[in-house]
Amino acid sequence: MALPQQPLLSQPENLPQTSSLLARIPFGSLLSLLMSVLCLLSSVLILKFSNGQPIDSWPSSRFPIQPSVLMSICTAIANLSIRTMFDCGTIISWWRKAYRGSTVGELHRLHFNVIALASILVTLVSIDGPLLQRASKVTTKEFLDISMVTVNFSPNISIFSLTTGQSTGRASGIDALSDSFLPV
């Protein structure tokens, strides 16, 4: 039994468009787009301002958070926003196709051809989390601090008495200090 080839929904020619432009704006998709762009900008700013900064005092010494954790949070929010944009776009494209006069078969092909491919691509976006976290890495640095230090030394050390102490017996350390090193 074949399905009828009549349009599922059709717009009569004499019926005026009653909804306003504001009512037709997909606010959910626009909010999701804004969130994903803000997350992208946040990730760029996190990478820029955390570069070369000590981990224990970034972003503040009171609440230190590793940049990779913040990047992970931004990525998760951006992926959720992209998925929400996809869902809103799927609904809008399906209803626009139905409103213009489509058969059930055409709507079915739209869903399983174009939308299925877009769904696979949106799912592949989720691999950006580990890749983006690898953009930030922790390294160790040596810091040289030059300061003045006062050190006492023995003025009576000659080239022949360069010892500072003596070990006697089986001791692993110095048991007695030498006479020239006692004033130190």
Backbone as ProteinMPNN parsed JSONL, in Angstrom:
{"seq_chain_A": "MALPQQPLLSQPENLPQTSSLLARIPFGSLLSLLMSVLCLLSSVLILKFSNGQPIDSWPSSRFPIQPSVLMSICTAIANLSIRTMFDCGTIISWWRKAYRGSTVGELHRLHFNVIALASILVTLVSIDGPLLQRASKVTTKEFLDISMVTVNFSPNISIFSLTTGQSTGRASGIDALSDSFLPV", "coords_chain_A": {"N_chain_A": [[0.837, -1.176, 0.0], [0.76, 2.063, -0.976], [1.838, 5.299, 0.077], [-0.101, 8.306, 0.047], [0.624, 10.86, -2.339], [0.174, 13.484, -1.74], [0.677, 16.781, -0.477], [1.696, 17.096, 2.93], [1.264, 19.266, 4.665], [-0.108, 22.269, 3.642], [0.042, 25.606, 2.488], [-2.558, 27.741, 2.08], [-3.14, 29.934, -0.634], [-4.533, 32.329, -0.284], [-4.375, 32.96, 2.397], [-3.191, 35.216, 4.709], [0.119, 35.954, 6.0], [0.494, 35.766, 9.385], [2.182, 35.852, 11.596], [4.651, 37.762, 13.336], [7.876, 39.216, 12.57], [9.523, 39.076, 14.799], [8.422, 36.944, 16.174], [9.229, 34.825, 14.628], [11.921, 34.492, 14.945], [14.524, 32.347, 15.843], [15.18, 32.088, 18.954], [16.33, 30.277, 20.739], [18.317, 28.992, 19.213], [19.923, 31.21, 18.565], [20.782, 32.024, 21.116], [22.24, 29.751, 21.813], [24.232, 29.865, 19.856], [25.5, 32.25, 20.603], [26.446, 31.462, 23.144], [28.281, 29.433, 22.423], [30.17, 30.908, 20.961], [31.054, 32.662, 22.977], [32.243, 30.797, 24.685], [34.315, 29.922, 23.068], [35.831, 32.296, 22.83], [36.446, 32.603, 25.541], [38.109, 30.383, 25.949], [40.291, 31.066, 24.35], [41.158, 33.376, 25.689], [41.805, 32.276, 28.183], [43.982, 30.649, 27.503], [45.722, 32.635, 26.625], [46.158, 34.382, 28.865], [46.996, 32.648, 30.869], [49.421, 31.763, 30.107], [52.693, 31.131, 30.97], [52.256, 31.732, 33.648], [52.353, 31.047, 37.196], [50.926, 28.028, 38.477], [49.811, 27.791, 41.027], [48.852, 30.295, 41.65], [47.06, 31.167, 39.744], [43.845, 31.625, 38.386], [43.695, 33.373, 40.501], [45.309, 33.804, 43.671], [43.783, 33.016, 45.764], [41.743, 31.307, 44.815], [42.973, 29.056, 43.113], [42.92, 27.606, 39.908], [43.521, 25.106, 37.569], [44.417, 25.8, 34.197], [43.668, 23.865, 32.281], [41.437, 22.665, 33.385], [39.546, 24.739, 33.359], [39.423, 25.066, 30.599], [38.278, 22.641, 29.895], [35.73, 22.899, 31.015], [34.721, 25.065, 29.526], [34.742, 23.879, 26.981], [32.891, 21.785, 27.3], [30.515, 23.246, 27.72], [30.387, 24.636, 25.287], [30.123, 22.489, 23.474], [27.63, 21.489, 24.257], [26.071, 23.689, 23.581], [26.418, 23.742, 20.786], [25.211, 21.336, 20.128], [22.58, 21.924, 20.915], [22.011, 23.996, 19.09], [22.023, 22.469, 16.753], [19.828, 20.746, 17.219], [17.702, 22.606, 17.32], [17.914, 23.638, 14.715], [17.325, 21.342, 13.228], [14.626, 20.918, 13.837], [13.517, 23.297, 12.841], [14.19, 23.123, 10.081], [12.784, 20.821, 9.325], [10.088, 21.574, 9.785], [9.881, 23.788, 8.086], [10.207, 22.58, 5.598], [7.967, 20.939, 5.648], [5.956, 22.861, 5.775], [6.128, 24.13, 3.33], [4.975, 22.375, 1.679], [5.28, 19.283, 1.493], [5.663, 15.76, 0.989], [5.156, 12.875, 3.101], [7.141, 11.027, 2.561], [9.179, 12.659, 1.422], [9.823, 14.238, 3.63], [10.795, 12.263, 5.292], [13.062, 11.386, 3.863], [14.561, 13.74, 3.947], [15.089, 13.864, 6.654], [16.588, 11.525, 7.118], [18.75, 11.734, 5.4], [20.12, 14.371, 4.987], [19.982, 15.458, 7.593], [20.885, 13.338, 9.143], [23.562, 13.149, 8.351], [24.502, 15.657, 9.231], [24.112, 15.26, 11.951], [26.025, 13.317, 12.522], [28.351, 14.801, 12.086], [28.098, 16.755, 14.086], [28.328, 15.139, 16.302], [30.975, 14.359, 16.069], [32.232, 16.659, 16.843], [32.625, 16.535, 19.537], [35.135, 15.537, 20.092], [36.846, 17.607, 20.389], [37.403, 18.397, 22.963], [39.557, 16.897, 24.401], [41.616, 17.61, 22.61], [41.707, 20.4, 22.771], [42.369, 20.726, 25.452], [44.956, 19.83, 25.407], [46.265, 21.975, 24.435], [47.144, 23.504, 26.468], [49.744, 23.248, 28.76], [51.607, 22.065, 31.587], [54.62, 23.151, 32.851], [57.849, 22.938, 34.418], [59.837, 25.449, 35.929], [62.981, 26.945, 36.551], [63.878, 29.27, 38.963], [66.012, 31.952, 39.515], [67.277, 33.605, 42.196], [68.939, 36.308, 43.152], [70.733, 37.222, 45.922], [72.173, 38.905, 48.745], [74.391, 37.315, 50.912], [75.699, 36.731, 54.108], [78.631, 35.197, 55.104], [80.539, 33.37, 57.352], [83.988, 32.612, 57.569], [87.036, 30.805, 58.031], [89.964, 32.577, 58.74], [92.469, 31.51, 58.885], [93.097, 29.45, 57.136], [95.218, 27.521, 55.323], [96.969, 26.411, 52.399], [97.771, 23.902, 52.982], [96.236, 23.012, 55.052], [93.401, 22.403, 54.447], [91.195, 21.209, 55.504], [88.097, 20.939, 57.248], [87.235, 19.52, 59.312], [87.513, 16.445, 61.247], [87.206, 12.962, 60.902], [86.828, 10.238, 62.988], [87.452, 6.857, 63.651], [84.807, 4.653, 62.777], [82.881, 6.395, 61.901], [80.404, 8.057, 59.91], [80.201, 10.699, 59.508], [81.556, 13.981, 60.33], [83.498, 14.076, 63.208], [84.992, 15.799, 64.828], [85.834, 19.236, 64.742], [88.319, 20.971, 62.895], [91.176, 22.843, 64.134], [91.55, 25.29, 62.83], [89.051, 25.82, 61.849], [87.335, 26.134, 63.97], [86.601, 28.798, 64.951], [84.625, 29.563, 63.191]], "CA_chain_A": [[0.0, 0.0, 0.0], [1.587, 3.255, -1.14], [1.381, 6.512, 0.747], [-0.56, 9.319, -0.9], [1.653, 11.82, -2.701], [-0.313, 14.843, -1.502], [1.447, 17.463, 0.562], [1.246, 16.9, 4.293], [0.734, 20.564, 5.062], [-0.003, 23.223, 2.541], [-0.364, 26.967, 2.819], [-3.46, 28.299, 1.076], [-2.621, 31.162, -1.233], [-5.24, 33.533, 0.146], [-4.219, 33.154, 3.834], [-2.047, 36.109, 4.936], [1.085, 35.568, 7.039], [0.06, 36.5, 10.574], [3.196, 35.973, 12.643], [5.584, 38.874, 13.131], [9.27, 38.843, 12.394], [10.05, 38.751, 16.12], [7.934, 35.615, 16.559], [9.875, 33.811, 13.804], [13.357, 34.42, 15.249], [14.822, 31.195, 16.712], [15.969, 32.592, 20.063], [17.123, 29.177, 21.304], [19.509, 28.822, 18.377], [20.776, 32.388, 18.706], [21.402, 31.951, 22.439], [23.248, 28.697, 21.741], [25.335, 30.388, 19.056], [26.193, 33.216, 21.45], [27.165, 30.707, 24.173], [29.44, 28.747, 21.846], [31.169, 31.932, 20.634], [31.634, 33.111, 24.249], [33.128, 29.74, 25.171], [35.51, 29.967, 22.226], [36.613, 33.46, 23.259], [36.959, 32.311, 26.885], [39.234, 29.452, 25.807], [41.431, 31.83, 23.823], [41.637, 34.25, 26.763], [42.433, 31.427, 29.2], [45.307, 30.279, 26.997], [46.575, 33.833, 26.528], [46.518, 34.943, 30.161], [47.631, 31.661, 31.746], [50.738, 31.427, 29.559], [53.82, 31.561, 31.786], [51.857, 32.064, 35.008], [52.402, 29.915, 38.133], [49.626, 27.36, 38.634], [49.236, 27.986, 42.362], [48.287, 31.632, 41.822], [46.278, 31.577, 38.573], [43.675, 33.038, 38.071], [43.961, 34.165, 41.701], [45.957, 32.967, 44.679], [42.758, 32.506, 46.683], [41.063, 30.205, 44.141], [43.743, 28.626, 41.942], [42.305, 26.572, 39.058], [44.386, 24.834, 36.429], [43.811, 26.227, 32.935], [43.051, 22.744, 31.562], [40.099, 22.449, 33.964], [38.677, 25.782, 32.8], [39.239, 24.752, 29.178], [37.336, 21.525, 29.834], [34.394, 23.434, 31.295], [34.313, 25.842, 28.336], [34.494, 22.944, 25.884], [31.638, 21.087, 27.56], [29.411, 24.184, 27.483], [30.332, 24.897, 23.844], [29.572, 21.301, 22.811], [26.191, 21.465, 24.546], [25.46, 24.757, 22.78], [26.401, 23.307, 19.387], [24.172, 20.289, 20.019], [21.289, 22.608, 20.989], [21.797, 24.651, 17.793], [21.682, 21.428, 15.788], [18.456, 20.292, 17.471], [16.789, 23.667, 16.873], [17.977, 23.681, 13.259], [16.613, 20.171, 12.713], [13.182, 21.176, 13.973], [13.151, 24.375, 11.914], [14.253, 22.66, 8.686], [11.698, 19.86, 9.112], [8.82, 22.283, 9.691], [9.882, 24.618, 6.867], [9.969, 21.674, 4.476], [6.572, 20.512, 5.727], [5.103, 24.014, 5.535], [6.168, 24.444, 1.907], [4.221, 21.369, 0.946], [6.077, 18.084, 1.251], [5.029, 14.485, 1.324], [5.782, 12.188, 4.22], [8.36, 10.43, 2.03], [10.201, 13.703, 1.295], [10.251, 14.59, 4.987], [11.573, 11.131, 5.779], [14.363, 11.432, 3.192], [15.272, 14.888, 4.492], [15.57, 13.535, 7.994], [17.591, 10.471, 7.137], [19.891, 12.023, 4.536], [20.841, 15.588, 5.348], [20.052, 15.632, 9.04], [21.726, 12.275, 9.693], [24.945, 13.548, 8.112], [24.799, 16.757, 10.158], [24.181, 14.681, 13.288], [27.336, 12.667, 12.652], [29.345, 15.86, 12.206], [27.962, 17.374, 15.409], [28.86, 14.18, 17.261], [32.433, 14.4, 15.965], [32.724, 17.872, 17.495], [32.936, 16.25, 20.935], [36.545, 15.195, 20.28], [37.656, 18.805, 20.558], [37.761, 18.562, 24.366], [40.947, 16.497, 24.665], [42.556, 18.359, 21.771], [41.825, 21.755, 23.298], [43.083, 20.652, 26.721], [46.377, 19.64, 25.116], [46.837, 23.272, 24.074], [47.717, 24.051, 27.69], [50.526, 22.237, 29.465], [52.292, 22.524, 32.78], [56.058, 22.929, 32.81], [58.575, 23.438, 35.581], [60.818, 26.48, 35.631], [63.912, 27.278, 37.615], [63.971, 30.698, 39.206], [67.26, 32.352, 40.143], [67.083, 34.781, 43.024], [70.243, 36.783, 43.598], [70.62, 37.983, 47.164], [73.413, 39.014, 49.508], [74.459, 36.397, 52.044], [76.888, 36.898, 54.936], [79.177, 33.881, 55.439], [81.766, 33.372, 58.158], [84.971, 31.613, 57.181], [88.247, 30.831, 58.845], [91.039, 33.311, 58.075], [93.748, 30.818, 59.063], [93.177, 28.272, 56.286], [96.326, 27.552, 54.374], [96.813, 25.413, 51.351], [98.071, 22.575, 53.518], [95.224, 22.613, 56.029], [92.105, 22.729, 53.856], [90.13, 20.412, 56.108], [87.245, 21.637, 58.212], [86.972, 18.627, 60.425], [88.142, 15.129, 61.202], [86.364, 11.836, 61.285], [87.623, 9.21, 63.66], [86.785, 5.564, 63.756], [83.923, 4.248, 61.682], [81.806, 7.376, 61.777], [80.157, 8.487, 58.537], [80.236, 12.146, 59.485], [82.705, 14.614, 60.978], [83.384, 13.978, 64.671], [85.63, 16.942, 65.477], [86.225, 20.306, 63.833], [89.75, 21.295, 62.933], [91.464, 24.046, 64.916], [91.377, 26.503, 62.024], [87.627, 26.01, 61.508], [86.561, 26.307, 65.198], [85.99, 30.103, 65.145], [83.511, 29.764, 62.278]], "C_chain_A": [[0.88, 1.237, 0.0], [0.97, 4.437, -0.408], [0.894, 7.504, -0.295], [0.527, 10.355, -1.129], [1.174, 13.264, -2.57], [0.526, 15.494, -0.41], [0.82, 17.259, 1.934], [0.594, 18.17, 4.834], [0.851, 21.49, 3.858], [-0.554, 24.559, 2.987], [-1.323, 27.447, 1.738], [-2.939, 29.657, 0.607], [-3.289, 32.416, -0.692], [-5.101, 33.811, 1.639], [-3.003, 34.048, 4.084], [-1.134, 35.562, 6.045], [0.776, 36.404, 8.271], [1.154, 36.665, 11.617], [4.179, 37.094, 12.297], [7.005, 38.339, 12.964], [9.882, 38.406, 13.727], [9.616, 37.355, 16.558], [8.637, 34.514, 15.779], [11.374, 33.677, 14.066], [13.598, 33.238, 16.187], [15.757, 31.61, 17.856], [16.816, 31.51, 20.707], [18.411, 28.956, 20.525], [20.456, 30.005, 18.519], [21.485, 32.411, 20.061], [22.494, 30.883, 22.458], [24.459, 29.145, 20.936], [26.165, 31.373, 19.871], [27.015, 32.502, 22.525], [28.397, 30.02, 23.602], [30.532, 29.74, 21.457], [31.83, 32.452, 21.916], [32.581, 32.065, 24.826], [34.416, 29.693, 24.357], [36.419, 31.124, 22.636], [37.211, 33.243, 24.651], [38.16, 31.385, 26.814], [40.473, 30.174, 25.301], [42.014, 32.723, 24.915], [42.316, 33.456, 27.875], [43.841, 31.046, 28.752], [46.252, 31.477, 26.984], [47.061, 34.287, 27.9], [47.145, 33.934, 31.116], [49.032, 31.294, 31.28], [51.843, 32.013, 30.436], [53.49, 31.901, 33.224], [51.998, 30.847, 35.927], [51.003, 29.346, 38.371], [48.99, 27.67, 39.98], [48.672, 29.374, 42.594], [47.484, 32.098, 40.611], [44.906, 30.952, 38.629], [43.812, 33.94, 39.289], [44.582, 33.234, 42.73], [44.951, 32.394, 45.666], [42.027, 31.299, 46.111], [41.868, 29.769, 42.918], [43.046, 27.473, 41.212], [43.244, 26.348, 37.883], [43.684, 25.249, 35.145], [43.14, 25.078, 32.179], [41.664, 22.429, 32.101], [39.124, 23.485, 33.408], [38.409, 25.536, 31.318], [38.23, 23.615, 29.005], [35.904, 21.992, 30.072], [33.874, 24.223, 30.091], [33.967, 24.924, 27.171], [33.176, 22.205, 26.073], [30.429, 21.994, 27.294], [29.266, 24.47, 25.988], [29.747, 23.706, 23.096], [28.072, 21.174, 23.052], [25.463, 22.525, 23.721], [25.377, 24.366, 21.304], [25.341, 22.241, 19.176], [22.776, 20.913, 20.072], [20.985, 23.339, 19.689], [21.386, 23.63, 16.734], [20.238, 20.97, 15.972], [17.435, 21.337, 17.017], [16.758, 23.759, 15.346], [17.256, 22.516, 12.607], [15.11, 20.404, 12.733], [12.736, 22.233, 12.961], [13.152, 23.877, 10.472], [13.121, 21.673, 8.38], [10.376, 20.599, 8.913], [8.764, 23.2, 8.466], [9.598, 23.769, 5.637], [8.504, 21.218, 4.466], [5.628, 21.657, 5.374], [5.038, 24.369, 4.045], [5.427, 23.415, 1.06], [5.073, 20.171, 0.572], [5.265, 16.849, 1.593], [5.758, 13.884, 2.512], [7.103, 11.564, 3.774], [9.49, 11.451, 1.892], [10.722, 14.133, 2.662], [11.128, 13.496, 5.579], [12.978, 11.141, 5.149], [15.197, 12.605, 3.688], [15.891, 14.536, 5.831], [16.713, 12.528, 7.946], [18.761, 10.71, 6.208], [20.695, 13.205, 5.069], [21.031, 15.692, 6.858], [20.901, 14.55, 9.689], [23.205, 12.604, 9.498], [25.351, 14.679, 9.057], [24.913, 16.24, 11.587], [25.518, 13.989, 13.53], [28.425, 13.714, 12.833], [29.294, 16.542, 13.565], [28.506, 16.44, 16.482], [30.388, 14.183, 17.235], [33.034, 15.637, 16.625], [33.157, 17.576, 18.928], [34.385, 15.839, 21.146], [37.414, 16.427, 20.47], [38.073, 19.027, 22.002], [39.188, 18.145, 24.674], [41.968, 17.274, 23.838], [42.78, 19.769, 22.309], [42.565, 21.765, 24.635], [44.577, 20.46, 26.509], [47.048, 20.952, 24.701], [47.496, 23.936, 25.275], [48.498, 22.946, 28.386], [51.267, 22.892, 30.617], [53.769, 22.177, 32.629], [56.687, 23.464, 34.088], [59.62, 24.433, 35.117], [61.728, 26.657, 36.824], [63.976, 28.79, 37.734], [65.272, 30.984, 39.956], [67.007, 33.644, 40.897], [68.439, 35.192, 43.575], [70.037, 37.627, 44.846], [71.974, 37.972, 47.867], [73.333, 38.107, 50.725], [75.764, 36.653, 52.787], [77.35, 35.517, 55.384], [80.446, 34.072, 56.258], [82.705, 32.303, 57.633], [86.227, 31.816, 58.01], [89.346, 31.571, 58.105], [92.377, 32.57, 58.107], [93.876, 29.58, 58.182], [94.33, 28.465, 55.322], [96.114, 26.447, 53.358], [97.045, 24.005, 51.877], [97.056, 22.123, 54.553], [93.838, 23.006, 55.526], [90.955, 21.935, 54.457], [89.351, 21.256, 57.101], [86.947, 20.769, 59.421], [87.652, 17.293, 60.225], [87.107, 14.084, 61.551], [87.258, 10.778, 61.879], [86.816, 7.942, 63.727], [85.942, 5.292, 62.525], [82.757, 5.215, 61.472], [81.647, 7.799, 60.317], [80.164, 10.0, 58.403], [81.475, 12.672, 60.175], [82.471, 14.584, 62.476], [83.92, 15.23, 65.371], [86.014, 17.953, 64.414], [87.723, 20.562, 63.963], [89.954, 22.621, 63.671], [91.24, 25.324, 64.116], [89.909, 26.796, 61.694], [86.769, 26.25, 62.749], [85.951, 27.697, 65.354], [84.756, 30.333, 64.24], [82.268, 29.245, 62.928]], "O_chain_A": [[1.678, 1.42, 0.92], [-0.249, 4.556, -0.291], [1.422, 7.54, -1.407], [1.272, 10.688, -0.207], [1.711, 14.161, -3.22], [1.027, 14.81, 0.483], [-0.402, 17.249, 2.089], [-0.502, 18.13, 5.393], [1.853, 21.457, 3.144], [-1.502, 24.627, 3.77], [-0.928, 27.548, 0.576], [-2.367, 30.42, 1.386], [-2.658, 33.472, -0.649], [-5.65, 34.801, 2.121], [-1.89, 33.679, 3.709], [-1.574, 34.805, 6.91], [0.796, 37.633, 8.201], [1.053, 37.557, 12.459], [4.49, 37.337, 11.131], [7.277, 37.161, 13.192], [10.673, 37.464, 13.767], [10.368, 36.66, 17.242], [8.645, 33.367, 16.225], [12.029, 32.826, 13.463], [12.942, 33.136, 17.224], [16.978, 31.497, 17.738], [17.917, 31.794, 21.177], [19.473, 28.756, 21.114], [21.671, 29.818, 18.586], [22.657, 32.777, 20.142], [23.553, 31.086, 23.052], [25.594, 28.835, 21.3], [27.394, 31.333, 19.832], [28.152, 32.89, 22.792], [29.453, 30.025, 24.234], [31.715, 29.435, 21.613], [33.043, 32.662, 21.937], [33.614, 32.415, 25.397], [35.49, 29.449, 24.907], [37.63, 30.951, 22.773], [38.343, 33.647, 24.913], [39.132, 31.579, 27.544], [41.58, 29.92, 25.775], [43.234, 32.817, 25.051], [43.303, 33.918, 28.449], [44.785, 31.114, 29.54], [47.436, 31.348, 27.296], [48.25, 34.55, 28.078], [47.775, 34.338, 32.093], [49.754, 30.589, 31.985], [51.924, 33.227, 30.624], [54.378, 32.327, 33.963], [51.782, 29.721, 35.48], [50.024, 30.088, 38.456], [47.769, 27.8, 40.074], [48.068, 29.619, 43.638], [47.246, 33.296, 40.458], [44.832, 29.758, 38.919], [44.021, 35.144, 39.142], [44.401, 32.018, 42.667], [45.232, 31.398, 46.332], [41.719, 30.361, 46.847], [41.482, 30.082, 41.791], [42.637, 26.491, 41.831], [43.712, 27.307, 37.27], [42.473, 25.065, 35.019], [42.137, 25.3, 31.5], [40.802, 21.971, 31.351], [38.003, 23.144, 33.03], [37.3, 25.77, 30.837], [37.424, 23.632, 28.075], [34.976, 21.532, 29.405], [32.722, 24.064, 29.689], [32.999, 25.171, 26.452], [32.426, 22.018, 25.116], [29.437, 21.556, 26.71], [28.148, 24.538, 25.476], [28.953, 23.892, 22.174], [27.328, 20.794, 22.149], [24.365, 22.282, 23.222], [24.37, 24.634, 20.648], [24.649, 22.242, 18.158], [21.881, 20.476, 19.348], [19.847, 23.32, 19.219], [20.505, 23.896, 15.915], [19.504, 20.822, 14.995], [16.424, 20.997, 16.403], [15.693, 23.937, 14.755], [16.642, 22.675, 11.552], [14.412, 20.119, 11.759], [11.705, 22.082, 12.307], [12.225, 24.169, 9.716], [12.563, 21.697, 7.283], [9.627, 20.294, 7.985], [7.698, 23.367, 7.873], [8.852, 24.175, 4.746], [7.883, 21.125, 3.408], [4.601, 21.432, 4.734], [4.013, 24.85, 3.561], [5.279, 23.589, -0.149], [5.536, 20.07, -0.564], [4.316, 16.895, 2.376], [6.843, 14.332, 2.881], [8.077, 11.572, 4.526], [10.639, 11.144, 2.209], [11.919, 14.364, 2.832], [12.094, 13.781, 6.287], [13.968, 10.924, 5.847], [16.413, 12.48, 3.836], [17.046, 14.857, 6.111], [17.701, 12.675, 8.666], [19.71, 9.926, 6.234], [21.819, 13.041, 5.545], [22.129, 15.984, 7.333], [21.572, 14.814, 10.687], [24.015, 12.36, 10.393], [26.444, 14.647, 9.621], [25.734, 16.738, 12.357], [26.075, 14.072, 14.625], [29.327, 13.533, 13.651], [30.334, 16.872, 14.133], [29.083, 16.899, 17.468], [31.024, 14.025, 18.278], [34.226, 15.655, 16.932], [33.983, 18.305, 19.479], [34.834, 15.793, 22.292], [38.617, 16.295, 20.693], [39.014, 19.78, 22.252], [39.967, 18.963, 25.165], [43.064, 17.564, 24.318], [43.903, 20.272, 22.305], [43.306, 22.704, 24.925], [45.38, 20.882, 27.341], [48.275, 21.022, 24.628], [48.32, 24.836, 25.112], [47.988, 21.843, 28.583], [51.519, 24.097, 30.621], [54.118, 21.039, 32.315], [56.125, 24.333, 34.754], [60.214, 24.28, 34.049], [61.299, 26.533, 37.971], [64.111, 29.501, 36.738], [65.581, 30.308, 40.937], [66.58, 34.646, 40.321], [69.018, 34.474, 44.39], [69.285, 38.602, 44.846], [72.815, 37.114, 47.597], [72.353, 38.12, 51.47], [76.818, 36.779, 52.165], [76.579, 34.755, 55.967], [81.321, 34.853, 55.886], [82.268, 31.205, 57.288], [86.438, 32.872, 58.607], [89.643, 31.239, 56.958], [93.319, 32.969, 57.421], [94.712, 28.724, 58.472], [94.396, 29.458, 54.598], [95.182, 25.651, 53.467], [96.575, 23.03, 51.291], [97.026, 20.942, 54.899], [93.179, 23.856, 56.126], [89.837, 21.996, 53.945], [89.893, 22.174, 57.716], [86.457, 21.258, 60.439], [88.277, 17.034, 59.196], [86.24, 14.305, 62.397], [88.317, 10.462, 61.337], [85.593, 7.989, 63.851], [86.301, 5.643, 61.401], [81.739, 4.829, 60.898], [82.627, 7.888, 59.578], [80.135, 10.523, 57.289], [82.35, 11.898, 60.562], [81.42, 14.995, 62.968], [83.37, 15.667, 66.382], [86.46, 17.59, 63.325], [88.304, 20.383, 65.033], [89.024, 23.416, 63.812], [90.79, 26.33, 64.665], [89.576, 27.913, 61.299], [85.582, 26.543, 62.611], [84.834, 27.782, 65.864], [83.942, 31.213, 64.519], [81.19, 29.308, 62.338]]}, "name": "protein", "num_of_chains": 1, "seq": "MALPQQPLLSQPENLPQTSSLLARIPFGSLLSLLMSVLCLLSSVLILKFSNGQPIDSWPSSRFPIQPSVLMSICTAIANLSIRTMFDCGTIISWWRKAYRGSTVGELHRLHFNVIALASILVTLVSIDGPLLQRASKVTTKEFLDISMVTVNFSPNISIFSLTTGQSTGRASGIDALSDSFLPV"}
